[in-house]
Every structure is written in C-alpha cells, then in structure tokens.
CSV table of C-alpha atoms in Angstrom, one decimal:
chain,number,residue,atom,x,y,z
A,1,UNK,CA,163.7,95.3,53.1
A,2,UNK,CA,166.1,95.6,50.6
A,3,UNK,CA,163.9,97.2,47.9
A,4,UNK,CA,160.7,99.0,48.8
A,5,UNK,CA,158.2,96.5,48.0
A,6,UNK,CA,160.3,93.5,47.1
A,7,UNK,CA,161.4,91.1,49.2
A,8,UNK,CA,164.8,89.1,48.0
A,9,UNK,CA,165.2,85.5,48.8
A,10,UNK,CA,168.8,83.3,48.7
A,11,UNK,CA,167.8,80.3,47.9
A,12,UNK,CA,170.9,77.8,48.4
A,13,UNK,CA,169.7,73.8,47.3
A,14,UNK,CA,171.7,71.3,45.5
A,15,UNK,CA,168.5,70.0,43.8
A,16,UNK,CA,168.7,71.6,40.2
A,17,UNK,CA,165.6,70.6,39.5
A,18,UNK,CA,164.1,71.7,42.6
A,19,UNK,CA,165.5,75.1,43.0
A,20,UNK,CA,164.9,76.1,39.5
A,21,UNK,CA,160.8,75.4,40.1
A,22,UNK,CA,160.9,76.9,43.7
A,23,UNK,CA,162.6,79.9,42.1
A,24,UNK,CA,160.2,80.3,39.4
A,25,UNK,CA,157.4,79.9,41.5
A,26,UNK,CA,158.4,83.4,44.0
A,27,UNK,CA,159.5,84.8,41.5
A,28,UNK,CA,155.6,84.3,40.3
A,29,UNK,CA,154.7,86.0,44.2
A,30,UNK,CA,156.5,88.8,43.5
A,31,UNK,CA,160.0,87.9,45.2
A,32,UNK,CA,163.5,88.6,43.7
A,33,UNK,CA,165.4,85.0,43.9
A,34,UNK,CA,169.3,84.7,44.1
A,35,UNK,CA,169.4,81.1,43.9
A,36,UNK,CA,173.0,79.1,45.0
A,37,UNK,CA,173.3,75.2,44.6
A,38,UNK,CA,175.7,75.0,47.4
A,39,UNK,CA,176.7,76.4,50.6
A,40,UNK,CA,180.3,77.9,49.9
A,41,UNK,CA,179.2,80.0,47.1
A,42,UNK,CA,176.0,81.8,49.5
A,43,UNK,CA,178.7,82.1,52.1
A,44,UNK,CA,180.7,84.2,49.4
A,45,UNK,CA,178.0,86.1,48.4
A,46,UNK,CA,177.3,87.2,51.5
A,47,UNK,CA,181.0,88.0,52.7
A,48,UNK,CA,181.1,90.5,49.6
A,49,UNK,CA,178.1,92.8,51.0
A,50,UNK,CA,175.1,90.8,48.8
A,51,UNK,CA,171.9,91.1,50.8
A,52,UNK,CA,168.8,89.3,51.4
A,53,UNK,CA,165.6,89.7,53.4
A,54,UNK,CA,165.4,85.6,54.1
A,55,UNK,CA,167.3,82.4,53.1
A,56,UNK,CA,165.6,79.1,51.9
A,57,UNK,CA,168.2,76.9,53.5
A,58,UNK,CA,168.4,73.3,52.4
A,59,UNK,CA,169.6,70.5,55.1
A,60,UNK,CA,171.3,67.6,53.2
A,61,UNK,CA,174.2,69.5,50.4
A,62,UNK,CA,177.7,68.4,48.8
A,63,UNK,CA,180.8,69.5,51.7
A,64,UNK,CA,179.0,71.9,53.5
A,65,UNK,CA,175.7,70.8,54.7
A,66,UNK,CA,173.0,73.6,55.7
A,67,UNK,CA,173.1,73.3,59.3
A,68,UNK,CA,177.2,74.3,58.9
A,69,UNK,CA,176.0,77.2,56.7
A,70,UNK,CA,174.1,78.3,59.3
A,71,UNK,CA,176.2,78.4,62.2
A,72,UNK,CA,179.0,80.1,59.5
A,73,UNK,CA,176.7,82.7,58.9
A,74,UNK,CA,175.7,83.3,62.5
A,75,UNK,CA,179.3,83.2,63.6
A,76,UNK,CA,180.3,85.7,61.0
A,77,UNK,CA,177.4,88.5,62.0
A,78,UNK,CA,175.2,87.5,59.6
A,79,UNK,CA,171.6,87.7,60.9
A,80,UNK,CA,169.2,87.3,57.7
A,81,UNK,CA,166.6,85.0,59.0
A,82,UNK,CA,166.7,81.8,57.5
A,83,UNK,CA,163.9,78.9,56.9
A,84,UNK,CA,165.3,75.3,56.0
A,85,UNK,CA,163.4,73.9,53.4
A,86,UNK,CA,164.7,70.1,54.0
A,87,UNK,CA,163.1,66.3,53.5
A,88,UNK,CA,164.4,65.4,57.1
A,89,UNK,CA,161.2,65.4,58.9
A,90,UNK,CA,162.9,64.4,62.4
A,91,UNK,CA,162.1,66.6,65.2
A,92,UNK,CA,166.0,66.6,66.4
A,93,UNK,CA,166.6,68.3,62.9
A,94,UNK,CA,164.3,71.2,63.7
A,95,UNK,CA,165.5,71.3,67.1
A,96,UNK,CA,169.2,71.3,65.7
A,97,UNK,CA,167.7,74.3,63.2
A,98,UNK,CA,166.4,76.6,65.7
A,99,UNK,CA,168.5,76.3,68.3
A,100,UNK,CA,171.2,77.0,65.4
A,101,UNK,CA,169.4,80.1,65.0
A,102,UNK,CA,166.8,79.1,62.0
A,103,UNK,CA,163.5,81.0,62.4
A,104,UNK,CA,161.2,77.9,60.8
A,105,UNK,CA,161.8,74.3,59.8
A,106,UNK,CA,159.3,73.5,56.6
A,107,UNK,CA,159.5,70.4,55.0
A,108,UNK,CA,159.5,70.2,50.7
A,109,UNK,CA,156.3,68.4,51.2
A,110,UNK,CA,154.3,71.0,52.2
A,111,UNK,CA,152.4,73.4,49.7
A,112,UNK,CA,153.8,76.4,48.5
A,113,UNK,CA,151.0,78.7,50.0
A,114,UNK,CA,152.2,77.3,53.2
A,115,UNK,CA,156.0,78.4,52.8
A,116,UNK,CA,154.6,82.1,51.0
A,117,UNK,CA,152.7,82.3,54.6
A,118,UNK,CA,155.7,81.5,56.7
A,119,UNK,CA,158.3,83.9,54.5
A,120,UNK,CA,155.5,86.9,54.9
A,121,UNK,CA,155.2,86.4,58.4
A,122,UNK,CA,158.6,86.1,59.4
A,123,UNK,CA,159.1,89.5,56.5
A,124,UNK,CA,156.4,91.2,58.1
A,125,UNK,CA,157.6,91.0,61.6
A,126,UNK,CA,161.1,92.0,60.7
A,127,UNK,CA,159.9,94.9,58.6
A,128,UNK,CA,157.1,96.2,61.3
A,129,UNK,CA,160.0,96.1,64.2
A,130,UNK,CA,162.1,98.6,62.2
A,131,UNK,CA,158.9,101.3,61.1
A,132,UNK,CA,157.6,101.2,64.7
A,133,UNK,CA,157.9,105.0,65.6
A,134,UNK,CA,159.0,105.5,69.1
A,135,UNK,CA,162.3,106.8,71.1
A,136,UNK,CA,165.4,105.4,70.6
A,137,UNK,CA,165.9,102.0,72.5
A,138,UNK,CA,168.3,102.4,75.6
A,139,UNK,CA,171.6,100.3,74.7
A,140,UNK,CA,171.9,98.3,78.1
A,141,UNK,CA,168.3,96.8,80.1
A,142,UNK,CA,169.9,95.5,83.8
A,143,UNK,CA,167.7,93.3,86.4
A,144,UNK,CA,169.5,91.7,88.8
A,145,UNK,CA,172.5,89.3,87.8
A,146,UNK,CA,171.3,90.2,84.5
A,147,UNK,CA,172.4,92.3,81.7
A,148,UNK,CA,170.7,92.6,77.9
A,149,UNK,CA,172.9,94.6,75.5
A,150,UNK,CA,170.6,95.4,73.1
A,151,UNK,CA,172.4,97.0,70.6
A,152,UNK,CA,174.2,93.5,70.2
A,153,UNK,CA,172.0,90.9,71.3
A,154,UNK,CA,174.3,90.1,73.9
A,155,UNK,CA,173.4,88.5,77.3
A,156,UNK,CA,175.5,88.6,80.6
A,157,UNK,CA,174.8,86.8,84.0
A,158,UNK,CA,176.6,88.2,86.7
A,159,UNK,CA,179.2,89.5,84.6
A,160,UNK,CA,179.4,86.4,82.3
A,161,UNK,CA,178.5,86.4,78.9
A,162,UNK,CA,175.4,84.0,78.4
A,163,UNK,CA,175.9,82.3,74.7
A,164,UNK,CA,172.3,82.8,73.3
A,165,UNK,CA,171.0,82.7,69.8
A,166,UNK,CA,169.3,86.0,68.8
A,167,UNK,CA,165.9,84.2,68.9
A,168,UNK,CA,167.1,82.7,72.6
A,169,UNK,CA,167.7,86.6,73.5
A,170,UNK,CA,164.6,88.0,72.1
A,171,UNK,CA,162.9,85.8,74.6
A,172,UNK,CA,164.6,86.5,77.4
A,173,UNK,CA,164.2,89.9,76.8
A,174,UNK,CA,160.5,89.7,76.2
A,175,UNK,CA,160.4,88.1,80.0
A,176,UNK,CA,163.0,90.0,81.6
A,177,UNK,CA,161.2,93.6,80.9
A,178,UNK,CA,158.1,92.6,81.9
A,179,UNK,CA,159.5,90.6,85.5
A,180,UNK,CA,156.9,88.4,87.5
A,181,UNK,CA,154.3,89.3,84.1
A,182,UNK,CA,153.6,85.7,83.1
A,183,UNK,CA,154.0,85.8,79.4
A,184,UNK,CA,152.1,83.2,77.8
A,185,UNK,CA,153.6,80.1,75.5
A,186,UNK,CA,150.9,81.3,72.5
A,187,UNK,CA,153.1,84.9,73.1
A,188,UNK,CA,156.8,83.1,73.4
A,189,UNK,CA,155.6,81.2,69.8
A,190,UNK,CA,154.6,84.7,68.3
A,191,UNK,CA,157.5,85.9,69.0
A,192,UNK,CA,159.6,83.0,67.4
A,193,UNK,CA,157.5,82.6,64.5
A,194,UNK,CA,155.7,85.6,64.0
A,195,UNK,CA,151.9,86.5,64.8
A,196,UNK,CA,149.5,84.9,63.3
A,197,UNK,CA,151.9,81.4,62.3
A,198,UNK,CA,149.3,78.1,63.0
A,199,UNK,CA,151.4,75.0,64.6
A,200,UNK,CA,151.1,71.3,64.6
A,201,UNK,CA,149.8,68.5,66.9
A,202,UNK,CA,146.3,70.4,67.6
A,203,UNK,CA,145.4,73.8,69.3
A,204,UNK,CA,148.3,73.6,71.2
A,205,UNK,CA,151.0,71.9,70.0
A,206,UNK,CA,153.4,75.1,69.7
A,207,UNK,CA,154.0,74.7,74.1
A,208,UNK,CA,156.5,71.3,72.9
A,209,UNK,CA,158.5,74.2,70.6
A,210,UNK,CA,158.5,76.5,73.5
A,211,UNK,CA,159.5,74.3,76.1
A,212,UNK,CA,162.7,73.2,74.2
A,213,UNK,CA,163.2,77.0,73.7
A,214,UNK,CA,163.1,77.5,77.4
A,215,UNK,CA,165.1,74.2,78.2
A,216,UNK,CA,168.2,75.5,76.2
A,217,UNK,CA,167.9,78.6,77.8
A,218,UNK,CA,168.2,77.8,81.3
A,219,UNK,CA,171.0,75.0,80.1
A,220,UNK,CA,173.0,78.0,79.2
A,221,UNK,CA,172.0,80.5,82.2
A,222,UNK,CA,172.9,77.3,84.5
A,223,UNK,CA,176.1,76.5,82.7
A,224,UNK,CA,177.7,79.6,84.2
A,225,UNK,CA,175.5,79.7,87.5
A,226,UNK,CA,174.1,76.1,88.9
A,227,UNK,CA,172.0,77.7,90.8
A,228,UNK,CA,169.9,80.1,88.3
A,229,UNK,CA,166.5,80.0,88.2
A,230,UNK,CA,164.8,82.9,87.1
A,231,UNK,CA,162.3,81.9,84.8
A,232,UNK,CA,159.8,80.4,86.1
A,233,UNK,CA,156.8,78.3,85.1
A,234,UNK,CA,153.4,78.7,84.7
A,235,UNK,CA,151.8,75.1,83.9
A,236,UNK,CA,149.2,75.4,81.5
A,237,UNK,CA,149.7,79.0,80.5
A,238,UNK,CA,153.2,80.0,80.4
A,239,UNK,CA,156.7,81.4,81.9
A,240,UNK,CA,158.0,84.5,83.7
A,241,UNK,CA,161.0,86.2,85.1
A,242,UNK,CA,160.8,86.1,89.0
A,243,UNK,CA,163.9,86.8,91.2
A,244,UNK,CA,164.7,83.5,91.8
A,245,UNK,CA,163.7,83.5,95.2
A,246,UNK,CA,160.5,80.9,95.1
A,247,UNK,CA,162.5,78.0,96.8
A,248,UNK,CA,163.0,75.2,93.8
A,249,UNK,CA,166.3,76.1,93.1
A,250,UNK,CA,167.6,74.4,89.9
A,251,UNK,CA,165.4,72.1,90.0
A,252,UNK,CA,163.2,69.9,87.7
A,253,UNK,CA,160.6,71.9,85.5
A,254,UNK,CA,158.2,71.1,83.0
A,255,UNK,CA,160.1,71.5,79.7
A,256,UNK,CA,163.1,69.3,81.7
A,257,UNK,CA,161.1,66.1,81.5
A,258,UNK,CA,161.0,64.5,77.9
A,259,UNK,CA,157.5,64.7,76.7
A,260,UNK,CA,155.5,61.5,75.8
A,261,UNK,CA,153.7,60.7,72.4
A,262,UNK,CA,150.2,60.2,72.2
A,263,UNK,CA,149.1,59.1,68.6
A,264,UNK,CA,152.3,60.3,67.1
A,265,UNK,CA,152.2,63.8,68.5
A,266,UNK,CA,153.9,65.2,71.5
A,267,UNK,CA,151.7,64.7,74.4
A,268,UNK,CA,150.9,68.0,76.7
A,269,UNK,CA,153.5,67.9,79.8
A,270,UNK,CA,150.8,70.0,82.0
C-alpha cells in the first residue's frame, strides 16, 4: 500500500463529467484519487516515480487509447494492477484486457458497490501476499524444460524465454509447484481475480475465463516448442502440470475448441 490504510487510485478517463463523479464517490470510500483525462499524462506520472495501488483504466480515449496505456506501462516495468472501467461490453475487449495484463474488465454500467468489491479484492490480495510471514522465496523454481524466475516473473522453456503476462506466470507457477496436483478452475479464477470475486453466466461461468487463460498459455509454450504439452486437463474440474508424457502430444484440448452460446452465455465445453 502506499499509505497505511489508504489505498490510492489513478483514475485516467476522458469523460470529465464521469471521472469527476467516480472520483468523488472513492474519495467518499475512503480512497486517495489522482485522476488523469488522458493516457500520456498517467504515463508521465508514473515515469517520474508517482505511485498507486490500482488504475481505473478507461478503453476508448483521444491518441492513446487504454489498451496502448497498458501495454506502455507493462513494457516499461510498471506492474500496478489495473481494472478498465470501459462501455465496450464485447468479450474480445476483456480478452484483449487480460491477456494485456489487466486484472478485471468492469463495465460503467455496473454499480459502484460492485467496482469497490472488485478494487478491495484485487488490494487485499496484493497487500496479504507481501505481510505473509515466511522464509525468503528461492529466486529460481526448475521442473523439467522449465524454469520460473521468480524474482522477475520470467519464464524459460528449455532455455527459451516464454513471453507471459505476470498473471499468465502466476498460473503457471501455481501448477508447476504443485506437478500432477490437479488445481481446480474455481482456484486458477482466485488466483486471477482474487478470493472471494463472483463471475457471470451462472455457478460456473468463470471456466470460459480460464480456458482462454490456459489457451494463451500453451499458444506461447508451443510457439517455441510444437510439441509442449504439459498442462494437462481435467474436464469438469480443472488443469495440472504432468510431464508431458500422457500420449496427446499437442493436440486438441478443451479450451482449444471455441465454446458455443446457450441463451447468450458461453455454453460449458465439458
């Protein structure tokens, strides 16, 4: 956190009208807002040391749009989680989001108590990882081909540096240190999300979000080794990191087969 007790927000919207009543309204929760009505001058802010504990990231903006922010941001080592806040309700804009690195994808529409729910989660999560007691974390986990770097987030396949997104490594490494442990898509979600965060499309419409989680993931394993295929599926439950040994090869999986819609919402693949 940046203060003890108060969480600061970036709040970068072109909507003047918008942003002022969002502002006013955390400021009402007890948040301190820094509020910027385009990209450029965020990206400033943050190049001269300013610091937040999450951005409220708007899609659609003047020259730089928010999706172009994001990937600055993440190119330049900046990791501050980020929500968009956007009208685009289009599921290939919250794919583009998270696989951009975006923790959440919450449309204007919804009510404020479900944004406040979403920030403390993803606050909460952030801010419990760093107070957990315990030994010092060792700086390089090794299984197999692979390598996790985790004092950088960095992934390596046979010597081959595997382009993920911090959230993309965070799941690999919640697999990869617990290998053939089936790890369930409920658990993969959590660890996205945070605990606790209540998805769409009935009781189990978060397995769509985690399947094209998993799909990108092997897309970039498999661009530098055709024949990867180490995490393996569970139908109905899950994944896990076997040895790649169980005979499919790279072969078709659940998450690699578009999903149908069944009264607008995406249909379970199992």
């Amino acid at each position: 956190m940046t203060n003890a007790g108060i969480a600061r927000v970036a709040l970068v919207d072109d909507d003047d009208l918008f942003r002022e009543s969002l502002g006013l309204n955390l400021a009402d929760e007890g948040y301190e807002v820094v509020s910027f009505n385009r990209g450029e001058p965020a990206l400033d802010f943050f190049a001269e040391g300013g610091q937040v504990d999450i951005v409220l990231l708007d899609w659609r903006m003047p020259k730089l749009d928010g999706i172009d922010v994001l990937r600055q941001m993440r190119a330049r080592g900046i990791d501050v989680p980020v929500i968009f806040l956007t009208v685009l309700s289009d599921q290939i804009y919250e794919e583009a989001a998270l696989s951009g690195g975006a923790l959440d994808f919450v449309e204007k529409s919804r009510s404020l108590s479900i944004l406040l729910k979403r920030m403390r989660l993803i606050i909460d999560g952030i801010k419990g990882s760093t107070e957990e007691g315990g030994e010092q974390a060792q700086p390089v986990y090794a299984l197999g081909k692979l390598e996790l770097r985790l004092d950088n987030s960095r992934a390596l396949w046979d010597g081959k540096r595997i382009d993920l997104t911090l959230t993309e490594f965070n799941i690999v490494k919640l697999m990869a240190t617990r290998p053939d442990e089936d790890v369930s898509y409920r658990e993969i979600y959590d660890l996205v999300h945070g605990k606790g965060f209540v998805a769409g499309y009935g009781p189990s419409g978060y397995r769509a979000n985690v399947r094209a989680f998993i799909k990108r993931i092997r897309q970039k394993f498999r661009a530098v080794d055709g024949q990867f295929d180490c995490i393996e599926n569970y139908p109905g439950f899950g994944y896990r990191w076997g040895d790649g040994t169980n005979g499919e090869g790279a072969g078709v999986h659940e998450e690699d087969v578009d999903v149908g819609m069944v009264n607008g919402a995406p249909a379970a693949a199992e």
